[in-house]
């Protein structure tokens, strides 16, 4: 069985958001990121289903080629088979 979980990295709740003067987006070079809280619950549930029924957990996160922050790497050590 394959269990697919989609997660999103978001700026940490205590991050101070600043606009980048050259773009129309926030400056993210000095931000810390974390997994969106509902997504963290979904990932935990996926890992529990894997333990109970076997199979593989596949993690999807849009917009990033690899985790940029330790928060996601921490969760990935929990057992997903691979991530996309």
XYZ file of N, CA, C and O in Angstrom:
336
model
N 0.848 -1.169 0.000
C 0.000 0.000 0.000
C 0.900 1.241 0.000
O 1.883 1.305 0.720
N 0.545 2.205 -0.826
C 1.251 3.492 -0.823
C 0.357 4.522 -0.144
O -0.816 4.658 -0.476
N 0.947 5.241 0.785
C 0.236 6.298 1.506
C 0.880 7.603 1.087
O 2.070 7.812 1.309
N 0.113 8.470 0.465
C 0.638 9.740 -0.034
C 0.194 10.860 0.888
O -0.988 10.989 1.196
N 1.161 11.654 1.336
C 0.883 12.783 2.217
C 1.496 14.030 1.583
O 2.664 14.035 1.220
N 0.701 15.056 1.449
C 1.185 16.324 0.919
C 1.450 17.271 2.086
O 0.606 17.426 2.963
N 2.629 17.872 2.095
C 2.963 18.810 3.164
C 3.428 20.124 2.568
O 3.817 20.195 1.405
N 3.364 21.149 3.381
C 3.790 22.471 2.945
C 4.633 23.090 4.050
O 4.272 23.048 5.218
N 5.757 23.656 3.648
C 6.575 24.399 4.601
C 6.051 25.834 4.645
O 5.794 26.438 3.611
N 5.893 26.337 5.840
C 5.424 27.709 6.034
C 6.391 28.410 6.986
O 7.078 27.758 7.773
N 6.455 29.734 6.920
C 7.313 30.443 7.887
C 6.864 30.126 9.310
O 5.674 29.986 9.584
N 7.831 29.984 10.194
C 7.516 29.718 11.599
C 6.629 30.826 12.154
O 6.705 31.981 11.722
N 5.804 30.476 13.095
C 4.833 31.438 13.641
C 5.483 32.680 14.216
O 4.900 33.757 14.188
N 6.669 32.551 14.769
C 7.314 33.706 15.382
C 8.216 34.474 14.411
O 8.934 35.375 14.815
N 8.170 34.131 13.131
C 9.010 34.806 12.134
C 8.493 36.215 11.846
O 7.287 36.448 11.781
N 9.419 37.115 11.658
C 9.083 38.472 11.258
C 9.147 38.536 9.733
O 10.207 38.314 9.142
N 8.013 38.779 9.098
C 7.950 38.801 7.645
C 8.306 40.185 7.120
O 7.765 41.191 7.578
N 9.213 40.210 6.153
C 9.605 41.462 5.496
C 9.469 41.292 4.003
O 9.811 40.246 3.454
N 8.995 42.331 3.337
C 8.869 42.288 1.888
C 10.225 42.501 1.240
O 11.031 43.316 1.687
N 10.464 41.757 0.172
C 11.683 41.923 -0.608
C 11.469 43.115 -1.534
O 10.526 43.135 -2.316
N 12.321 44.137 -1.469
C 12.110 45.338 -2.288
C 12.236 45.081 -3.788
O 11.709 45.844 -4.594
N 12.884 44.002 -4.191
C 13.075 43.724 -5.615
C 11.983 42.842 -6.204
O 11.867 42.725 -7.411
N 11.211 42.188 -5.351
C 10.145 41.301 -5.835
C 8.854 41.658 -5.110
O 8.797 42.600 -4.334
N 7.844 40.889 -5.376
C 6.569 41.098 -4.679
C 6.324 39.990 -3.669
O 5.196 39.598 -3.425
N 7.389 39.468 -3.100
C 7.282 38.368 -2.163
C 8.071 38.685 -0.910
O 8.766 39.685 -0.832
N 7.967 37.821 0.075
C 8.677 38.040 1.333
C 10.145 37.634 1.199
O 10.491 36.798 0.378
N 10.977 38.248 2.010
C 12.380 37.826 2.088
C 12.411 36.541 2.898
O 11.988 36.525 4.054
N 12.922 35.496 2.297
C 12.917 34.233 3.031
C 14.311 33.765 3.425
O 14.452 32.704 4.025
N 15.323 34.554 3.152
C 16.687 34.123 3.451
C 16.945 33.986 4.948
O 17.741 33.150 5.364
N 16.283 34.785 5.770
C 16.528 34.718 7.212
C 15.343 34.148 7.996
O 15.281 34.253 9.209
N 14.406 33.512 7.298
C 13.245 32.923 7.964
C 13.530 31.491 8.389
O 14.303 30.782 7.754
N 12.889 31.084 9.446
C 12.896 29.662 9.782
C 11.538 29.108 9.347
O 10.524 29.804 9.409
N 11.553 27.891 8.872
C 10.344 27.282 8.343
C 9.949 26.083 9.192
O 10.775 25.473 9.862
N 8.673 25.762 9.127
C 8.152 24.578 9.795
C 7.071 23.978 8.914
O 6.617 24.614 7.961
N 6.676 22.766 9.247
C 5.594 22.123 8.510
C 4.273 22.705 9.000
O 4.071 22.886 10.200
N 3.387 22.986 8.065
C 2.043 23.435 8.389
C 1.434 22.430 9.381
O 1.526 21.221 9.177
N 0.840 22.902 10.456
C 0.389 22.021 11.537
C -0.564 20.904 11.084
O -0.354 19.736 11.435
N -1.593 21.189 10.299
C -2.452 20.083 9.841
C -1.689 19.060 9.007
O -1.975 17.865 9.053
N -0.695 19.523 8.236
C 0.103 18.596 7.436
C 0.956 17.701 8.320
O 1.185 16.531 8.005
N 1.441 18.239 9.428
C 2.215 17.426 10.373
C 1.341 16.312 10.946
O 1.793 15.165 11.098
N 0.082 16.613 11.246
C -0.843 15.581 11.721
C -1.065 14.525 10.644
O -1.110 13.329 10.930
N -1.224 14.959 9.400
C -1.447 14.022 8.296
C -0.232 13.121 8.103
O -0.375 11.910 7.880
N 0.968 13.683 8.206
C 2.174 12.881 8.067
C 2.292 11.872 9.199
O 2.614 10.700 8.978
N 1.996 12.292 10.409
C 2.036 11.374 11.547
C 1.038 10.238 11.356
O 1.347 9.071 11.615
N -0.148 10.554 10.882
C -1.157 9.524 10.632
C -0.689 8.560 9.544
O -0.885 7.344 9.643
N -0.063 9.099 8.495
C 0.473 8.244 7.438
C 1.523 7.285 7.964
O 1.550 6.099 7.592
N 2.397 7.772 8.837
C 3.430 6.910 9.424
C 2.820 5.839 10.316
O 3.283 4.694 10.343
N 1.752 6.196 11.039
C 1.074 5.203 11.879
C 0.391 4.141 11.023
O 0.408 2.950 11.366
N -0.214 4.559 9.900
C -0.833 3.591 8.994
C 0.215 2.646 8.420
O -0.025 1.454 8.272
N 1.391 3.187 8.094
C 2.476 2.353 7.581
C 2.881 1.304 8.615
O 3.080 0.136 8.272
N 3.011 1.720 9.872
C 3.389 0.775 10.926
C 2.332 -0.318 11.105
O 2.659 -1.481 11.308
N 1.072 0.073 11.007
C -0.017 -0.865 11.258
C -0.250 -1.826 10.090
O -0.468 -3.021 10.286
N -0.191 -1.293 8.843
C -0.570 -2.083 7.677
C 0.586 -2.385 6.732
O 0.394 -3.098 5.749
N 1.751 -1.803 6.994
C 2.870 -1.975 6.066
C 2.725 -1.028 4.885
O 1.808 -0.221 4.817
N 3.635 -1.122 3.959
C 3.565 -0.283 2.780
C 4.623 0.794 2.789
O 5.685 0.648 3.398
N 4.295 1.876 2.143
C 5.264 2.947 1.929
C 4.565 4.295 2.048
O 3.450 4.462 1.564
N 5.232 5.246 2.703
C 4.714 6.605 2.795
C 5.481 7.454 1.795
O 6.713 7.468 1.792
N 4.743 8.150 0.940
C 5.335 9.053 -0.044
C 4.937 10.463 0.350
O 3.761 10.755 0.535
N 5.928 11.337 0.515
C 5.669 12.716 0.913
C 5.811 13.621 -0.306
O 6.813 13.572 -1.012
N 4.797 14.435 -0.533
C 4.829 15.430 -1.609
C 4.877 16.810 -0.985
O 4.141 17.085 -0.042
N 5.728 17.672 -1.495
C 5.661 19.065 -1.097
C 5.885 19.917 -2.319
O 6.872 19.783 -3.023
N 4.927 20.781 -2.633
C 5.014 21.596 -3.849
C 6.027 22.723 -3.712
O 6.206 23.296 -2.643
N 6.714 22.990 -4.797
C 7.565 24.170 -4.865
C 8.982 24.009 -4.398
O 9.782 24.896 -4.597
N 9.344 22.888 -3.791
C 10.714 22.720 -3.312
C 11.301 21.429 -3.853
O 10.633 20.409 -3.896
N 12.572 21.493 -4.232
C 13.234 20.297 -4.738
C 13.753 19.429 -3.607
O 13.900 18.242 -3.749
N 14.069 20.027 -2.494
C 14.458 19.275 -1.308
C 14.169 20.120 -0.082
O 14.028 21.332 -0.179
N 14.051 19.489 1.072
C 13.749 20.270 2.283
C 14.815 21.330 2.521
O 16.001 21.054 2.425
N 14.383 22.540 2.817
C 15.327 23.625 3.056
C 15.605 23.824 4.527
O 16.546 24.480 4.893
N 14.787 23.289 5.352
C 14.920 23.545 6.775
C 14.892 22.235 7.558
O 14.277 21.261 7.123
N 15.507 22.209 8.738
C 15.554 20.977 9.536
C 14.189 20.428 9.916
O 14.060 19.247 10.151
N 13.150 21.258 9.997
C 11.848 20.753 10.435
C 11.346 19.640 9.525
O 10.835 18.634 9.988
N 11.507 19.806 8.237
C 11.048 18.782 7.304
C 11.972 17.572 7.354
O 11.523 16.437 7.354
N 13.269 17.803 7.437
C 14.211 16.686 7.517
C 13.929 15.846 8.760
O 14.036 14.627 8.737
N 13.552 16.504 9.852
C 13.209 15.782 11.087
C 12.060 14.812 10.825
O 12.099 13.656 11.228
N 11.006 15.268 10.164
C 9.854 14.414 9.897
C 10.208 13.306 8.923
O 9.723 12.185 9.048
N 11.042 13.615 7.935
C 11.378 12.596 6.943
C 12.182 11.458 7.560
O 12.140 10.338 7.062
N 12.901 11.715 8.630
C 13.623 10.645 9.314
C 12.642 9.676 9.968
O 13.004 8.571 10.315
N 11.381 10.080 10.090
C 10.380 9.250 10.744
C 9.933 8.049 9.940
O 9.195 7.219 10.435
N 10.331 7.956 8.665
C 10.028 6.729 7.965
C 9.368 6.773 6.606
O 9.086 5.727 6.068
N 9.075 7.934 6.005
C 8.512 7.854 4.648
C 9.486 7.145 3.728
O 10.695 7.279 3.850
N 8.944 6.372 2.781
C 9.787 5.653 1.853
C 10.586 6.603 0.977
O 11.765 6.410 0.752
N 9.953 7.618 0.468
C 10.657 8.642 -0.292
C 9.784 9.872 -0.389
O 8.640 9.860 0.032
N 10.345 10.918 -0.938
C 9.614 12.171 -1.037
C 9.760 12.731 -2.438
O 10.703 12.429 -3.150
N 8.764 13.509 -2.840
C 8.755 14.106 -4.175
C 8.520 15.599 -4.060
O 7.815 16.048 -3.212
